[in-house]
XYZ file of C-alpha atoms in Angstrom:
428
model
C -190.515 64.183 -106.646
C -190.983 65.435 -110.709
C -194.555 66.504 -110.490
C -194.472 70.239 -109.578
C -197.417 70.379 -107.701
C -195.421 66.676 -105.098
C -192.715 70.019 -104.582
C -194.917 72.247 -103.469
C -196.554 70.888 -101.255
C -193.357 69.122 -99.295
C -191.902 72.788 -99.377
C -195.067 74.114 -98.424
C -195.068 71.807 -95.538
C -191.784 71.844 -93.897
C -191.991 75.166 -93.704
C -195.537 75.665 -91.811
C -194.528 72.884 -89.648
C -191.455 74.246 -88.975
C -193.622 77.341 -87.736
C -196.067 75.021 -86.269
C -193.949 73.341 -83.793
C -192.108 77.194 -82.637
C -195.799 78.224 -82.149
C -196.256 75.519 -80.293
C -193.637 75.587 -78.156
C -194.008 79.461 -78.280
C -196.794 78.628 -76.007
C -195.594 75.463 -74.002
C -193.007 77.536 -72.697
C -195.742 79.744 -71.409
C -197.870 77.910 -70.069
C -194.844 76.421 -68.091
C -192.865 79.241 -66.820
C -196.073 80.853 -65.675
C -197.571 79.261 -62.620
C -200.605 82.070 -62.846
C -200.916 79.830 -66.563
C -200.538 76.649 -65.173
C -203.148 76.302 -62.417
C -205.791 77.538 -65.672
C -207.812 74.502 -67.292
C -207.874 77.132 -70.468
C -204.275 77.381 -70.445
C -203.520 73.442 -69.573
C -206.095 72.713 -72.444
C -203.941 75.216 -74.521
C -200.994 73.656 -73.493
C -202.199 69.813 -74.456
C -203.325 71.019 -77.682
C -199.595 72.381 -77.823
C -198.095 68.918 -77.683
C -199.805 67.298 -79.780
C -199.256 69.533 -82.515
C -195.866 69.367 -81.754
C -196.008 65.981 -81.868
C -197.348 65.717 -85.913
C -195.507 69.218 -86.782
C -191.984 67.576 -86.470
C -192.706 63.988 -88.220
C -194.239 66.255 -90.416
C -191.010 67.770 -91.621
C -189.188 64.423 -91.291
C -191.997 62.836 -93.425
C -189.514 61.871 -95.860
C -187.516 59.904 -93.101
C -190.044 58.067 -92.169
C -191.603 56.630 -95.543
C -190.221 54.292 -97.680
C -188.138 53.691 -99.868
C -185.662 56.204 -97.411
C -187.456 54.785 -94.521
C -189.239 51.558 -93.795
C -192.798 50.104 -92.480
C -191.895 50.226 -88.705
C -190.740 53.960 -89.222
C -194.485 53.910 -91.626
C -196.043 52.635 -88.724
C -194.562 54.850 -85.739
C -195.149 58.458 -88.311
C -198.789 56.877 -88.298
C -199.490 56.694 -85.209
C -198.311 60.128 -83.853
C -199.872 61.312 -86.607
C -203.495 60.120 -85.689
C -202.917 60.575 -81.912
C -201.706 63.999 -82.461
C -204.633 64.861 -84.477
C -207.696 62.794 -82.539
C -206.372 64.278 -79.486
C -206.042 68.328 -80.533
C -209.184 67.360 -82.247
C -210.882 65.755 -78.311
C -208.715 68.492 -77.338
C -210.391 71.468 -78.685
C -214.306 70.108 -78.133
C -212.422 69.914 -74.714
C -211.720 74.266 -75.165
C -215.003 74.659 -76.752
C -217.227 73.134 -73.974
C -214.918 74.773 -71.555
C -215.442 78.474 -73.074
C -219.465 77.696 -73.365
C -219.501 76.581 -69.632
C -218.143 79.834 -68.401
C -218.908 82.513 -70.309
C -222.976 81.582 -71.407
C -223.557 79.760 -68.409
C -221.274 81.034 -65.619
C -219.576 78.516 -63.851
C -216.417 79.246 -61.759
C -212.422 77.661 -62.201
C -213.135 75.533 -59.404
C -216.248 73.955 -60.930
C -214.906 73.409 -63.936
C -211.740 71.554 -61.918
C -214.817 68.548 -61.592
C -213.949 67.970 -65.168
C -210.455 68.559 -65.946
C -210.506 64.665 -66.290
C -212.629 63.864 -68.987
C -212.090 67.293 -70.699
C -208.005 66.122 -70.226
C -207.182 62.508 -70.179
C -210.537 61.529 -72.655
C -208.687 62.904 -76.099
C -205.035 61.176 -75.683
C -207.614 58.140 -74.556
C -209.239 58.241 -77.929
C -206.377 59.315 -80.164
C -204.417 56.115 -78.465
C -207.375 53.741 -78.858
C -207.536 55.463 -82.057
C -204.135 54.928 -82.877
C -203.345 51.780 -81.344
C -206.322 49.575 -83.329
C -205.072 50.884 -86.499
C -201.863 49.944 -85.298
C -202.772 46.699 -84.676
C -205.279 45.980 -88.062
C -201.893 47.347 -90.072
C -203.536 50.581 -91.781
C -200.687 52.376 -91.379
C -198.749 52.357 -94.759
C -197.482 55.429 -97.592
C -200.831 57.388 -97.788
C -199.934 60.217 -100.336
C -197.361 62.291 -99.150
C -197.577 60.793 -94.594
C -198.263 57.517 -93.733
C -201.204 57.356 -92.347
C -204.528 55.127 -93.030
C -204.166 53.877 -96.483
C -204.366 50.878 -98.163
C -201.668 48.671 -99.844
C -201.411 48.462 -102.545
C -202.569 51.325 -103.376
C -205.546 50.736 -105.934
C -205.779 47.333 -104.019
C -209.792 45.630 -103.882
C -210.677 45.320 -99.922
C -213.209 42.990 -98.851
C -215.970 45.126 -97.987
C -215.453 45.512 -102.324
C -215.273 42.070 -103.055
C -218.811 41.392 -100.122
C -220.838 43.262 -101.984
C -220.314 42.517 -105.778
C -218.552 45.400 -106.378
C -215.159 42.758 -107.867
C -214.267 39.595 -109.626
C -211.801 38.438 -106.828
C -212.988 36.602 -104.559
C -209.831 37.296 -101.999
C -208.970 40.589 -100.992
C -205.428 41.543 -102.735
C -204.330 43.880 -100.086
C -201.440 42.955 -98.530
C -202.272 45.626 -96.023
C -205.025 48.403 -94.653
C -207.950 46.077 -96.125
C -210.592 48.552 -96.391
C -208.618 51.750 -94.500
C -211.221 53.998 -96.698
C -213.834 53.087 -94.666
C -211.105 53.076 -91.261
C -210.343 56.833 -92.608
C -213.800 58.083 -91.984
C -213.980 55.370 -88.680
C -210.892 56.736 -87.313
C -210.929 60.311 -88.511
C -212.876 62.402 -90.623
C -216.704 61.187 -88.827
C -214.426 63.018 -86.253
C -213.523 65.702 -87.820
C -216.459 67.075 -89.336
C -218.309 66.212 -85.383
C -216.071 68.349 -84.097
C -216.576 70.985 -86.858
C -220.170 71.054 -86.478
C -219.645 71.321 -82.621
C -217.848 74.307 -82.878
C -220.347 75.960 -84.820
C -222.261 75.237 -82.417
C -220.691 77.173 -79.684
C -220.239 80.206 -81.385
C -223.440 80.116 -82.226
C -224.760 79.698 -78.369
C -221.633 82.047 -77.090
C -222.896 84.812 -79.432
C -226.370 84.597 -78.309
C -225.065 84.871 -74.736
C -223.196 88.298 -75.406
C -225.268 89.429 -77.142
C -228.070 89.073 -74.704
C -225.571 90.551 -71.780
C -224.982 92.909 -73.903
C -229.026 93.632 -74.228
C -229.812 93.707 -70.356
C -226.686 96.428 -69.791
C -227.554 98.818 -72.787
C -231.257 99.104 -70.917
C -229.520 98.701 -67.035
C -227.350 101.833 -68.500
C -230.743 103.236 -69.350
C -232.145 102.750 -66.434
C -229.811 103.568 -64.306
C -229.332 107.454 -65.921
C -232.776 108.316 -64.112
C -233.535 109.738 -61.378
C -234.129 108.131 -58.297
C -236.934 109.458 -56.510
C -236.824 111.366 -53.649
C -237.524 109.890 -50.305
C -237.616 111.329 -46.751
C -234.332 108.824 -46.019
C -231.524 107.612 -48.049
C -228.462 105.830 -47.484
C -226.073 104.785 -50.019
C -222.448 103.151 -49.854
C -219.389 104.854 -51.266
C -216.435 104.405 -51.872
C -213.089 105.179 -53.142
C -212.078 104.820 -56.437
C -209.314 106.235 -58.485
C -209.669 109.601 -60.574
C -208.145 109.513 -64.496
C -205.035 111.874 -62.756
C -204.636 108.595 -59.310
C -206.674 110.582 -56.964
C -208.756 109.309 -54.668
C -212.709 109.911 -54.850
C -215.706 109.030 -53.562
C -217.826 107.611 -55.471
C -221.492 105.804 -55.446
C -221.573 102.257 -55.749
C -224.227 101.399 -58.265
C -222.378 103.951 -60.367
C -219.315 101.125 -60.316
C -221.080 98.081 -60.465
C -221.933 100.055 -63.912
C -218.710 100.544 -64.754
C -217.826 96.993 -63.363
C -220.797 95.393 -65.561
C -219.037 97.462 -68.923
C -215.287 96.174 -68.089
C -217.174 92.104 -67.264
C -218.782 92.835 -70.963
C -215.725 94.537 -72.485
C -213.911 91.789 -70.821
C -216.261 88.787 -71.987
C -216.711 90.121 -75.301
C -212.463 89.063 -75.644
C -213.302 85.913 -74.709
C -215.811 84.967 -76.892
C -213.575 86.884 -79.756
C -210.770 84.567 -79.007
C -213.172 81.072 -78.084
C -214.032 82.146 -82.281
C -210.833 82.340 -83.291
C -209.427 79.119 -82.228
C -213.063 77.512 -83.902
C -211.681 79.436 -87.170
C -208.306 78.558 -86.918
C -209.187 75.049 -86.490
C -211.789 75.390 -89.717
C -208.438 76.533 -91.547
C -206.562 74.120 -90.281
C -208.602 70.665 -91.922
C -210.658 73.719 -94.453
C -208.559 72.227 -98.369
C -208.604 68.593 -96.264
C -211.944 68.998 -96.152
C -213.284 69.728 -99.280
C -210.313 67.691 -101.546
C -212.160 64.731 -98.602
C -215.918 65.924 -99.782
C -215.000 65.835 -103.642
C -214.135 62.598 -103.356
C -217.112 61.548 -101.590
C -219.098 62.346 -104.490
C -217.255 61.251 -107.410
C -215.577 64.359 -108.255
C -211.985 65.249 -109.748
C -209.932 66.164 -107.049
C -207.393 69.656 -108.568
C -203.787 68.420 -108.162
C -203.043 72.806 -106.349
C -205.170 70.978 -103.141
C -202.102 68.761 -102.440
C -200.138 71.828 -101.595
C -202.869 73.721 -100.272
C -203.832 70.431 -98.192
C -200.284 69.936 -96.851
C -199.257 73.644 -95.993
C -202.772 74.204 -93.970
C -202.679 71.227 -91.890
C -198.854 71.138 -90.401
C -200.331 74.937 -89.423
C -202.158 74.469 -86.186
C -199.305 75.729 -83.982
C -199.282 78.627 -85.979
C -202.810 79.903 -86.072
C -203.029 78.985 -82.649
C -199.995 81.223 -81.139
C -201.632 83.790 -83.578
C -204.454 84.139 -81.521
C -202.220 83.354 -77.986
C -200.365 86.267 -78.328
C -201.720 88.754 -80.672
C -202.398 91.046 -77.027
C -199.246 90.562 -76.017
C -197.911 91.223 -79.886
C -199.935 95.070 -80.042
C -197.963 95.886 -76.194
C -195.224 95.481 -77.418
C -192.850 99.093 -78.098
C -191.086 97.888 -80.641
C -191.342 99.706 -84.114
C -191.696 96.850 -86.563
C -193.451 93.932 -87.202
C -190.410 91.584 -87.163
C -188.909 92.819 -83.871
C -191.697 92.126 -82.647
C -192.200 88.915 -83.397
C -188.787 88.045 -82.200
C -188.997 89.788 -79.262
C -191.849 87.087 -78.858
C -189.576 84.437 -79.803
C -186.788 85.748 -77.330
C -188.983 85.653 -74.636
C -190.378 81.972 -74.364
C -187.254 80.368 -76.311
C -184.679 82.226 -75.289
C -186.280 83.644 -72.008
C -182.065 82.239 -70.433
C -180.908 84.632 -72.500
C -183.492 87.640 -71.606
C -185.896 88.409 -68.718
C -188.832 90.060 -69.918
C -188.592 91.966 -66.286
C -192.423 91.754 -65.709
C -194.065 88.708 -64.033
C -196.907 89.419 -66.691
C -200.233 86.910 -66.900
C -200.351 86.318 -71.363
C -202.865 83.886 -71.424
C -203.823 84.233 -75.170
C -204.877 87.706 -75.848
C -206.036 87.810 -71.632
C -203.479 89.511 -70.153
C -204.785 92.614 -70.138
C -207.741 91.644 -69.001
C -206.271 90.439 -65.730
C -205.613 94.054 -64.902
C -209.130 95.026 -65.560
C -210.448 92.185 -64.297
C -208.451 92.245 -60.591
C -209.156 96.407 -60.584
C -212.850 95.239 -61.338
C -213.138 93.000 -59.063
C -211.954 95.122 -56.765
C -214.521 97.195 -56.199
C -216.971 94.997 -56.112
C -215.580 93.075 -53.008
C -215.227 96.074 -51.460
C -219.075 97.490 -53.177
C -220.958 94.599 -51.084
C -221.920 93.156 -54.852
C -220.916 89.326 -55.924
C -218.565 87.892 -57.566
C -218.577 87.836 -61.537
C -218.325 84.343 -62.879
C -216.116 85.279 -65.616
C -213.263 86.385 -63.798
C -213.002 82.619 -63.018
C -211.518 82.891 -66.231
C -208.760 85.124 -66.334
C -207.416 83.578 -62.968
C -209.357 85.279 -60.200
C -210.993 81.998 -58.978
C -209.334 81.571 -55.605
C -212.022 81.319 -53.783
C -214.503 81.106 -56.697
C -217.165 79.132 -54.563
C -217.523 81.747 -51.669
C -219.502 84.530 -53.218
C -217.820 88.363 -52.283
C -219.816 90.205 -50.220
C -219.579 92.813 -47.747
C -220.331 92.875 -44.210
C -221.610 96.745 -44.961
C -225.303 97.735 -42.850
C -226.669 100.793 -43.023
C -225.791 103.055 -40.305
C -222.310 101.328 -39.330
C -219.713 102.840 -39.316
C -215.982 101.726 -40.787
C -213.495 102.025 -39.052
C -210.682 104.407 -40.176
C -208.427 102.244 -42.657
C -212.081 101.473 -44.759
C -213.230 102.887 -47.201
C -216.717 102.689 -46.712
C -218.996 105.189 -45.867
C -222.669 106.337 -44.902
C -224.067 108.942 -46.430
C -227.554 110.726 -46.274
C -229.434 112.585 -48.068
């Protein structure tokens, strides 16, 4: 490996793939060990993404063992199959994750309603990845391609039958031993899907951002109207509930105030989940950005700069690393260690070396939402006791066991509450 760019690509790719596989294992551990995470569709999608990334990262770390001369055609086919299956399934699962965020944040779908789409969101990506990988294997498309075995012609400069049929060569029969029309299949089986997923992610981010901005404007308008003094009437009944003051003491609070506060809580949590959605999409763009740039340069007849090779090799194998950084960012901020490397080691111990050290807390760490579980639990309790309807967003963060049942109070004006109740009728 005399080319310095090839050497840099080999080293950087092994580093990024090792970190990526570690990040995917950490997410897998977090999802599988927590029942609260396992029951949520969002977490199962992230689990599937982590599985696909772990497979591709592992074979990329040991790519020298699969490719000739150390490997043979069978090992090359095996690596090509895993890479094609893992990457295409991963992209389709990213679509499923974005669809899940869109339906819950914008359209208010509950967790129970989302489960009806689970076969489509989880099974179809794997079916698509398996079908494209199997088709490429049967067509003998997996051959050495730059730094790994993937869809490529062999020999590299051979003339495809498509070029011959369009009069671009004097040959009458293709001289490709394997991988005839591989360039076409690269687009059909991968790059067309990659660009379609990128466009879809941009569309979803725009839709969710507009939806949250609309909710923010509505919340601001509601707060202004709610703060205006009510016109006095002869008799006005209000329901009040007990809430915790900052010092932990119980105090009577107006239901309307609780609803306004809970609305603000929900808006804050929705904004956080919106950021999660955007970060996962941005991580996808970072991973596939440099390979896309290189392919576009090649498509328009330009010359690919050698620096794009190590950059593409590094970022294309880092999907699990970015996902883990997004997934654990909230947990990271709550750790009490002083230095970043101590916090990082703490996360690794809690998720990969948990047999030797236990956190002692059953926390629902699910990608930046662990603190939201506590806040949403309080807010949902307030809404339930105040007689307000349940907010669909709470389903996203794990409080939707009975998501099709509307949370309403049977409290009526003039009803006398039991001694253990917290509702009261207050006359003005």
